Short mmCIF file of C-alpha atoms and ligand atoms in Angstrom, two decimals:
data_model
loop_
_atom_site.label_atom_id
_atom_site.label_comp_id
_atom_site.label_asym_id
_atom_site.label_seq_id
_atom_site.Cartn_x
_atom_site.Cartn_y
_atom_site.Cartn_z
CA MET A 1 -13.31 -10.32 16.38
CA ALA A 2 -16.42 -8.12 16.46
CA GLN A 3 -19.80 -9.31 15.23
CA PHE A 4 -23.06 -7.53 14.48
CA SER A 5 -26.56 -8.93 14.20
CA GLN A 6 -28.55 -6.46 12.07
CA LYS A 7 -29.35 -7.59 8.53
CA ILE A 8 -27.48 -5.58 5.92
CA LYS A 9 -29.13 -4.35 2.72
CA ARG A 10 -26.83 -1.58 1.56
CA ILE A 11 -23.05 -1.38 1.81
CA GLY A 12 -20.61 1.41 0.99
CA VAL A 13 -17.14 0.97 -0.50
CA TYR A 14 -14.30 3.51 -0.51
CA THR A 15 -10.58 3.78 -1.17
CA SER A 16 -8.40 5.75 1.20
CA GLY A 17 -4.73 6.78 1.59
CA GLY A 18 -2.23 6.48 -1.28
CA ASP A 19 -3.71 4.81 -4.36
CA ALA A 20 -2.37 1.38 -5.29
CA PRO A 21 -2.67 -0.62 -8.53
CA GLY A 22 -5.38 -3.22 -8.01
CA MET A 23 -7.72 -1.00 -6.01
CA ASN A 24 -10.12 -0.95 -8.97
CA ALA A 25 -10.10 -4.74 -9.10
CA ALA A 26 -11.04 -4.77 -5.40
CA ILE A 27 -13.88 -2.25 -5.92
CA ARG A 28 -15.15 -4.36 -8.82
CA ALA A 29 -15.18 -7.49 -6.66
CA VAL A 30 -17.02 -5.74 -3.81
CA VAL A 31 -19.67 -4.37 -6.17
CA ARG A 32 -20.20 -7.50 -8.23
CA VAL A 33 -20.16 -9.96 -5.31
CA GLY A 34 -22.36 -7.58 -3.31
CA ILE A 35 -24.95 -7.33 -6.09
CA ALA A 36 -24.80 -11.10 -6.66
CA GLN A 37 -25.73 -11.44 -2.99
CA ASN A 38 -28.70 -9.06 -3.42
CA LEU A 39 -27.01 -6.12 -1.71
CA GLU A 40 -27.10 -2.54 -2.90
CA VAL A 41 -23.58 -1.13 -3.20
CA TYR A 42 -22.74 2.56 -2.92
CA GLY A 43 -19.40 4.17 -3.77
CA ILE A 44 -18.01 6.83 -1.45
CA HIS A 45 -15.82 9.26 -3.39
CA ASN A 46 -12.45 10.60 -2.17
CA GLY A 47 -12.31 8.33 0.90
CA TYR A 48 -13.08 9.91 4.26
CA VAL A 49 -13.31 13.37 2.69
CA GLY A 50 -16.25 12.18 0.58
CA MET A 51 -17.83 10.52 3.61
CA MET A 52 -17.73 13.85 5.46
CA GLU A 53 -18.95 15.74 2.36
CA ASN A 54 -21.73 13.25 1.59
CA LYS A 55 -20.31 12.18 -1.80
CA ILE A 56 -22.06 8.82 -1.73
CA TYR A 57 -23.52 7.40 -4.95
CA PRO A 58 -25.03 4.06 -6.07
CA LEU A 59 -22.88 1.69 -8.13
CA GLN A 60 -24.20 -0.78 -10.67
CA LEU A 61 -22.71 -3.88 -12.31
CA ARG A 62 -21.95 -2.00 -15.56
CA ASP A 63 -20.08 0.77 -13.70
CA MET A 64 -17.43 -1.89 -13.09
CA ALA A 65 -16.84 -2.61 -16.77
CA ASN A 66 -13.25 -2.27 -18.00
CA ILE A 67 -11.70 -1.28 -14.69
CA ILE A 68 -9.93 -4.48 -13.58
CA GLN A 69 -6.90 -3.57 -15.71
CA ARG A 70 -6.74 0.10 -14.70
CA GLY A 71 -4.37 1.54 -12.09
CA GLY A 72 -5.45 4.26 -9.65
CA THR A 73 -8.94 4.19 -8.18
CA ILE A 74 -12.17 5.16 -9.94
CA LEU A 75 -13.56 6.22 -6.55
CA LYS A 76 -10.61 8.58 -6.01
CA THR A 77 -8.80 8.72 -2.71
CA GLY A 78 -7.21 11.04 -0.20
CA ARG A 79 -5.80 11.50 3.28
CA SER A 80 -7.95 13.45 5.71
CA PRO A 81 -6.65 15.12 8.89
CA GLU A 82 -10.25 16.22 9.66
CA PHE A 83 -11.44 12.61 9.89
CA MET A 84 -8.79 11.99 12.55
CA LYS A 85 -10.90 14.19 14.87
CA PRO A 86 -14.11 12.89 16.53
CA GLU A 87 -16.19 15.75 14.98
CA GLY A 88 -15.14 14.68 11.48
CA ARG A 89 -16.10 11.08 12.19
CA ALA A 90 -19.47 12.15 13.64
CA LYS A 91 -20.22 14.08 10.42
CA ALA A 92 -19.26 11.03 8.32
CA ALA A 93 -21.39 8.67 10.46
CA GLN A 94 -24.38 11.00 10.08
CA HIS A 95 -24.07 10.91 6.26
CA LEU A 96 -23.82 7.11 6.28
CA LYS A 97 -27.03 7.01 8.31
CA GLU A 98 -28.82 9.45 5.97
CA ASN A 99 -27.86 7.22 3.00
CA ASN A 100 -28.98 4.04 4.81
CA ILE A 101 -25.51 2.53 4.54
CA ASP A 102 -25.50 -0.48 6.86
CA ALA A 103 -21.84 -1.47 6.56
CA LEU A 104 -18.60 -0.50 4.82
CA VAL A 105 -15.67 -1.97 2.93
CA CYS A 106 -12.55 0.17 3.35
CA ILE A 107 -9.73 -0.37 0.83
CA GLY A 108 -6.59 1.34 2.12
CA GLY A 109 -3.59 1.31 4.42
CA ASP A 110 -2.98 1.44 8.16
CA GLY A 111 -4.06 5.09 8.57
CA SER A 112 -7.35 4.27 6.81
CA PHE A 113 -7.90 1.30 9.12
CA ARG A 114 -7.30 3.43 12.23
CA GLY A 115 -10.13 5.65 10.95
CA ALA A 116 -12.34 2.62 10.25
CA ASN A 117 -11.66 1.22 13.71
CA ALA A 118 -12.67 4.54 15.30
CA LEU A 119 -15.85 4.62 13.20
CA TRP A 120 -16.84 1.22 14.60
CA GLU A 121 -15.91 2.07 18.19
CA GLU A 122 -17.59 5.49 18.27
CA HIS A 123 -20.56 4.99 15.92
CA GLN A 124 -20.91 1.21 15.59
CA VAL A 125 -20.55 1.30 11.80
CA PRO A 126 -19.54 -2.24 10.76
CA VAL A 127 -16.42 -2.11 8.58
CA VAL A 128 -14.25 -4.71 6.88
CA GLY A 129 -10.82 -3.61 5.64
CA VAL A 130 -9.01 -4.66 2.48
CA PRO A 131 -5.27 -3.83 2.54
CA GLY A 132 -4.35 -1.66 -0.43
CA THR A 133 -0.96 0.04 -0.40
CA ILE A 134 2.19 -0.32 -2.48
CA ASP A 135 4.22 -0.27 0.77
CA ASN A 136 3.17 -3.80 1.89
CA ASP A 137 3.51 -2.61 5.47
CA ILE A 138 0.19 -3.69 6.98
CA TYR A 139 0.30 -5.81 10.09
CA GLY A 140 -1.63 -9.06 9.66
CA SER A 141 -1.17 -9.54 5.91
CA ASP A 142 1.78 -11.05 4.05
CA LYS A 143 0.76 -9.12 0.96
CA THR A 144 -1.09 -5.90 0.20
CA ILE A 145 -2.78 -4.93 -3.05
CA GLY A 146 -0.43 -2.91 -5.27
CA PHE A 147 2.89 -4.14 -3.88
CA ASP A 148 3.55 -6.67 -6.63
CA THR A 149 2.85 -4.12 -9.36
CA ALA A 150 4.98 -1.46 -7.66
CA ILE A 151 8.03 -3.71 -7.28
CA ASN A 152 7.78 -4.85 -10.88
CA THR A 153 7.53 -1.23 -12.07
CA ALA A 154 10.53 -0.25 -9.95
CA LEU A 155 12.50 -3.28 -11.07
CA GLU A 156 12.01 -2.46 -14.73
CA ALA A 157 13.47 1.00 -14.08
CA ILE A 158 16.38 -0.43 -12.08
CA ASP A 159 17.25 -2.86 -14.89
CA ARG A 160 17.39 0.08 -17.31
CA ILE A 161 19.57 2.05 -14.92
CA ARG A 162 21.93 -0.93 -14.62
CA ASP A 163 22.51 -0.81 -18.40
CA THR A 164 23.68 2.78 -18.30
CA ALA A 165 25.57 2.32 -14.98
CA ALA A 166 27.54 -0.54 -16.52
CA SER A 167 28.22 1.36 -19.76
CA HIS A 168 29.72 4.34 -17.89
CA ASP A 169 31.24 2.47 -14.92
CA ARG A 170 29.11 4.51 -12.55
CA LEU A 171 27.69 4.35 -9.06
CA PHE A 172 23.92 4.90 -8.96
CA ILE A 173 21.55 5.51 -6.10
CA VAL A 174 17.96 4.58 -6.91
CA GLU A 175 15.32 5.92 -4.55
CA VAL A 176 12.12 3.91 -4.31
CA MET A 177 8.94 4.56 -2.34
CA GLY A 178 8.31 3.35 1.20
CA ARG A 179 7.53 5.83 3.95
CA ASN A 180 7.92 3.74 7.10
CA SER A 181 9.12 0.40 5.88
CA GLY A 182 11.60 -0.99 3.41
CA PHE A 183 9.53 -3.70 1.72
CA ILE A 184 9.82 -2.17 -1.73
CA ALA A 185 13.52 -1.37 -1.23
CA SER A 186 14.45 -4.82 0.07
CA HIS A 187 12.49 -6.69 -2.60
CA VAL A 188 13.72 -4.69 -5.59
CA GLY A 189 17.20 -4.59 -4.07
CA LEU A 190 17.34 -8.38 -3.98
CA ALA A 191 15.67 -8.82 -7.38
CA GLY A 192 17.76 -6.08 -9.01
CA GLY A 193 21.15 -7.16 -7.62
CA ALA A 194 21.78 -4.01 -5.55
CA GLU A 195 25.08 -3.67 -3.68
CA GLU A 196 23.40 -2.10 -0.63
CA ILE A 197 19.85 -1.37 0.46
CA PHE A 198 18.80 1.44 2.81
CA THR A 199 15.42 1.09 4.53
CA PRO A 200 13.55 3.59 6.73
CA GLU A 201 14.12 1.14 9.61
CA GLY A 202 17.83 2.10 9.47
CA ASN A 203 19.44 -1.26 8.70
CA THR A 204 22.82 -0.06 7.41
CA SER A 205 25.14 2.95 7.15
CA VAL A 206 27.02 4.95 4.54
CA GLU A 207 30.28 3.44 5.86
CA LYS A 208 29.03 -0.11 5.35
CA ALA A 209 27.84 0.73 1.84
CA LEU A 210 31.21 2.27 1.01
CA ASP A 211 33.00 -0.83 2.31
CA ARG A 212 30.89 -2.97 0.00
CA ILE A 213 31.51 -0.73 -2.99
CA ARG A 214 35.29 -0.70 -2.33
CA ASP A 215 35.33 -4.51 -1.89
CA GLY A 216 33.49 -4.80 -5.20
CA ILE A 217 35.98 -2.53 -6.95
CA ALA A 218 38.84 -4.66 -5.53
CA ARG A 219 37.17 -7.72 -7.09
CA GLY A 220 36.90 -5.98 -10.46
CA LYS A 221 33.44 -4.45 -10.29
CA THR A 222 33.08 -1.29 -12.31
CA SER A 223 29.53 -0.19 -11.48
CA SER A 224 27.21 -0.44 -8.50
CA ILE A 225 23.62 0.29 -7.59
CA LEU A 226 22.43 1.29 -4.14
CA ILE A 227 18.73 1.28 -3.36
CA THR A 228 17.17 3.56 -0.78
CA ALA A 229 13.59 3.88 0.41
CA GLU A 230 12.37 7.48 0.43
CA GLY A 231 11.36 7.34 4.10
CA GLN A 232 9.59 10.37 5.52
CA LYS A 233 10.41 12.70 2.65
CA PRO A 234 11.52 12.16 -0.94
CA GLY A 235 15.14 13.16 -1.67
CA ARG A 236 16.94 10.78 0.67
CA GLY A 237 18.90 9.60 -2.38
CA TYR A 238 20.49 13.05 -2.74
CA ASP A 239 21.41 13.14 0.97
CA LEU A 240 23.03 9.74 0.54
CA ALA A 241 24.96 10.89 -2.55
CA ASP A 242 26.25 13.94 -0.60
CA ALA A 243 27.34 11.78 2.31
CA ILE A 244 29.13 9.37 -0.05
CA ARG A 245 30.88 12.26 -1.81
CA LYS A 246 32.00 13.80 1.49
CA LYS A 247 33.27 10.52 2.94
CA SER A 248 34.90 9.04 -0.15
CA GLY A 249 35.07 11.56 -2.97
CA MET A 250 33.01 9.13 -5.09
CA ASP A 251 30.40 10.59 -7.38
CA ALA A 252 26.97 8.97 -7.39
CA LYS A 253 24.15 9.57 -9.86
CA VAL A 254 20.71 9.71 -8.26
CA SER A 255 17.46 8.48 -9.77
CA ILE A 256 14.21 9.00 -7.89
CA LEU A 257 11.48 6.71 -9.20
CA GLY A 258 8.67 8.49 -7.36
CA HIS A 259 4.98 8.23 -8.13
CA GLN A 260 5.37 6.15 -11.29
CA GLN A 261 5.59 3.25 -8.81
CA ARG A 262 2.01 3.96 -7.73
CA GLY A 263 0.43 3.93 -11.19
CA GLY A 264 0.06 1.56 -14.09
CA SER A 265 -1.89 -1.53 -14.90
CA PRO A 266 -1.94 -4.01 -12.00
CA THR A 267 -0.09 -7.31 -12.39
CA ALA A 268 -2.05 -10.57 -12.54
CA ALA A 269 -1.03 -11.26 -8.92
CA ASP A 270 -2.51 -7.94 -7.74
CA ARG A 271 -5.72 -8.37 -9.73
CA ILE A 272 -6.22 -11.86 -8.30
CA LEU A 273 -5.40 -10.79 -4.73
CA ALA A 274 -7.71 -7.76 -4.98
CA SER A 275 -10.57 -9.83 -6.44
CA ARG A 276 -10.25 -12.47 -3.70
CA MET A 277 -9.98 -9.92 -0.90
CA GLY A 278 -12.88 -7.78 -2.15
CA ALA A 279 -15.10 -10.86 -2.38
CA ALA A 280 -14.03 -12.07 1.08
CA ALA A 281 -14.80 -8.66 2.59
CA VAL A 282 -18.42 -8.79 1.38
CA ASP A 283 -18.72 -12.41 2.48
CA SER A 284 -17.47 -11.49 5.99
CA LEU A 285 -20.04 -8.69 6.30
CA LEU A 286 -22.82 -11.03 5.18
CA LYS A 287 -21.76 -13.46 7.91
CA GLY A 288 -21.94 -10.64 10.47
CA PHE A 289 -18.19 -10.21 11.02
CA CYS A 290 -16.85 -6.69 11.23
CA ASN A 291 -14.01 -4.54 12.46
CA ILE A 292 -11.65 -6.94 10.74
CA MET A 293 -9.24 -6.77 7.84
CA ILE A 294 -8.92 -9.47 5.20
CA GLY A 295 -5.25 -10.45 5.15
CA THR A 296 -3.14 -13.21 3.66
CA GLU A 297 -1.07 -15.91 5.34
CA GLY A 298 0.74 -17.50 2.45
CA GLU A 299 -1.97 -18.27 -0.10
CA ARG A 300 -4.73 -18.36 2.52
CA LEU A 301 -7.08 -15.45 3.26
CA VAL A 302 -7.45 -14.66 6.97
CA GLN A 303 -9.51 -12.27 9.09
CA VAL A 304 -7.49 -10.02 11.38
CA PRO A 305 -9.09 -7.73 14.01
CA LEU A 306 -8.74 -4.10 12.86
CA GLU A 307 -7.73 -3.12 16.37
CA LEU A 308 -4.60 -5.27 16.02
CA VAL A 309 -3.88 -3.93 12.55
CA ALA A 310 -4.25 -0.35 13.77
CA LYS A 311 -1.99 -0.83 16.80
CA ASN A 312 0.87 -2.77 15.24
CA GLU A 313 3.53 -2.03 12.67
CA ARG A 314 4.93 -4.42 10.10
CA LYS A 315 8.63 -4.08 9.43
CA SER A 316 10.43 -5.28 6.32
CA GLN A 317 12.40 -8.51 6.13
CA LEU A 318 16.08 -7.92 6.88
CA ASP A 319 16.92 -11.46 5.77
CA LEU A 320 16.20 -10.43 2.18
CA ILE A 321 18.77 -7.66 2.53
CA SER A 322 21.40 -10.02 4.00
CA LEU A 323 20.82 -12.33 1.06
CA ALA A 324 21.03 -9.44 -1.42
CA ASN A 325 24.36 -8.44 0.19
CA ILE A 326 25.76 -11.95 -0.25
CA LEU A 327 24.51 -12.31 -3.80
CA ALA A 328 25.76 -8.92 -5.01
CA THR A 329 29.41 -9.91 -4.75
O1 F6P B 401 2.05 4.97 1.46
C1 F6P B 401 2.21 4.91 0.10
C2 F6P B 401 3.23 5.91 -0.38
O2 F6P B 401 3.34 5.79 -1.80
C3 F6P B 401 4.61 5.81 0.26
O3 F6P B 401 5.43 4.81 -0.28
C4 F6P B 401 5.15 7.18 0.01
O4 F6P B 401 6.17 7.49 0.94
C5 F6P B 401 3.93 8.05 0.16
O5 F6P B 401 2.81 7.23 -0.10
C6 F6P B 401 3.89 9.26 -0.77
O6 F6P B 401 2.74 9.97 -0.50
P1 F6P B 401 2.19 11.14 -1.42
O7 F6P B 401 1.57 10.53 -2.62
O8 F6P B 401 1.20 11.83 -0.57
O9 F6P B 401 3.37 11.97 -1.79
#
C-alpha cells in the first residue's frame, strides 16, 4: 500500500465511468467529511475529461443539500480514451497542480481505477478509489455502490414481466446490464425465479436452457423466464431468441431493461455504503494512505491496493446460478 508524507489542504473528487445510483451520496460524504476535517474540497466535472479540460470548481457544504436521494451524479461522468494515453494524463496532472489539488477521491469502476493508478505512478498524485458501478465487478470489494439499487430496479421489472408471461403462457428473455460479468444477471435470476441465467462469462448454453424449459413443461410449467446479461453489446436477448427459435421452434418474447437499471433513487443499502466509503476515502488520505481503493469484506471496510484492483477481474458467483437452477423447478 502506497503512502505519502506531504500535508494535504485541498482534495478533488470526481465520478468516472458509467454512473451508478449512490454516487451522489458518496460525493456528499467526501465533501462533508473533508470540510469537517478542515480540507477544501473541489469537484472535477465529467471525470477525466473535466480533469483534462480544467473543469475544477470548489464545493461547499450547501452544494450537497438534497442529493443523497438522487440517482446519477451531480458532477457528471464519462469515459475518456484520451486519458488512457500518457499525454492526456500529463495534461490532467498539470491542471491539478495549477488548482493546488493535493490528492483525489475517484468514484468509479475498474477502468477509472486503472487511470487513477497511472496518475499516481506517472505524476505521484495521491488517489483513493471508491467503487461505484452497477456491475459489482470490482476486484477487492464484495459490493460496489449502485449494485443493490440496480438489482432491485431490474427485479421489479422482472416481477411485472412474470405476471404477463404467466397470463399468456409465454417464454420471456429478459436482458439485464453487465458488460463483463454476470453479477446482476445471477442475482436477479435467483431472486426472480429464472429458469436459466446467461452471463458474459459463458456459464451455460442454449441447449441446456432448452432442456430446462422442456423439463419444466413436462412437469406442468406453462411460462418461463430466462435472464441474460447484455455482455459486450446490448441485444444479446434477441440473438438468444433467434437461436431458441431455430433450435426448437419456440417463440420467445424479449425485454431489454437497459439504462433504467442505472438510474433512480438509491436504496438505503447503497446510500449507507456510499456514505461509509466516501468518509473512509477522506480518512485514508488524511492518514497518508493512497493508491488504494476502499472495498468491503462482508460488513467491514478494507483498503485494497489500486494496482491489484486494476490488474484483476472479479467474476460472478456461479453457485447462485446453480441454486437458481435447482429452485426454478
Ligand atoms: O459498466 C456499467 C454498464 O452499465 C454496464 O453494465 C453496461 O454494459 C455498460 O455500462 C453500458 O454502457 P453505456 O452507458 O456506455 O452504454
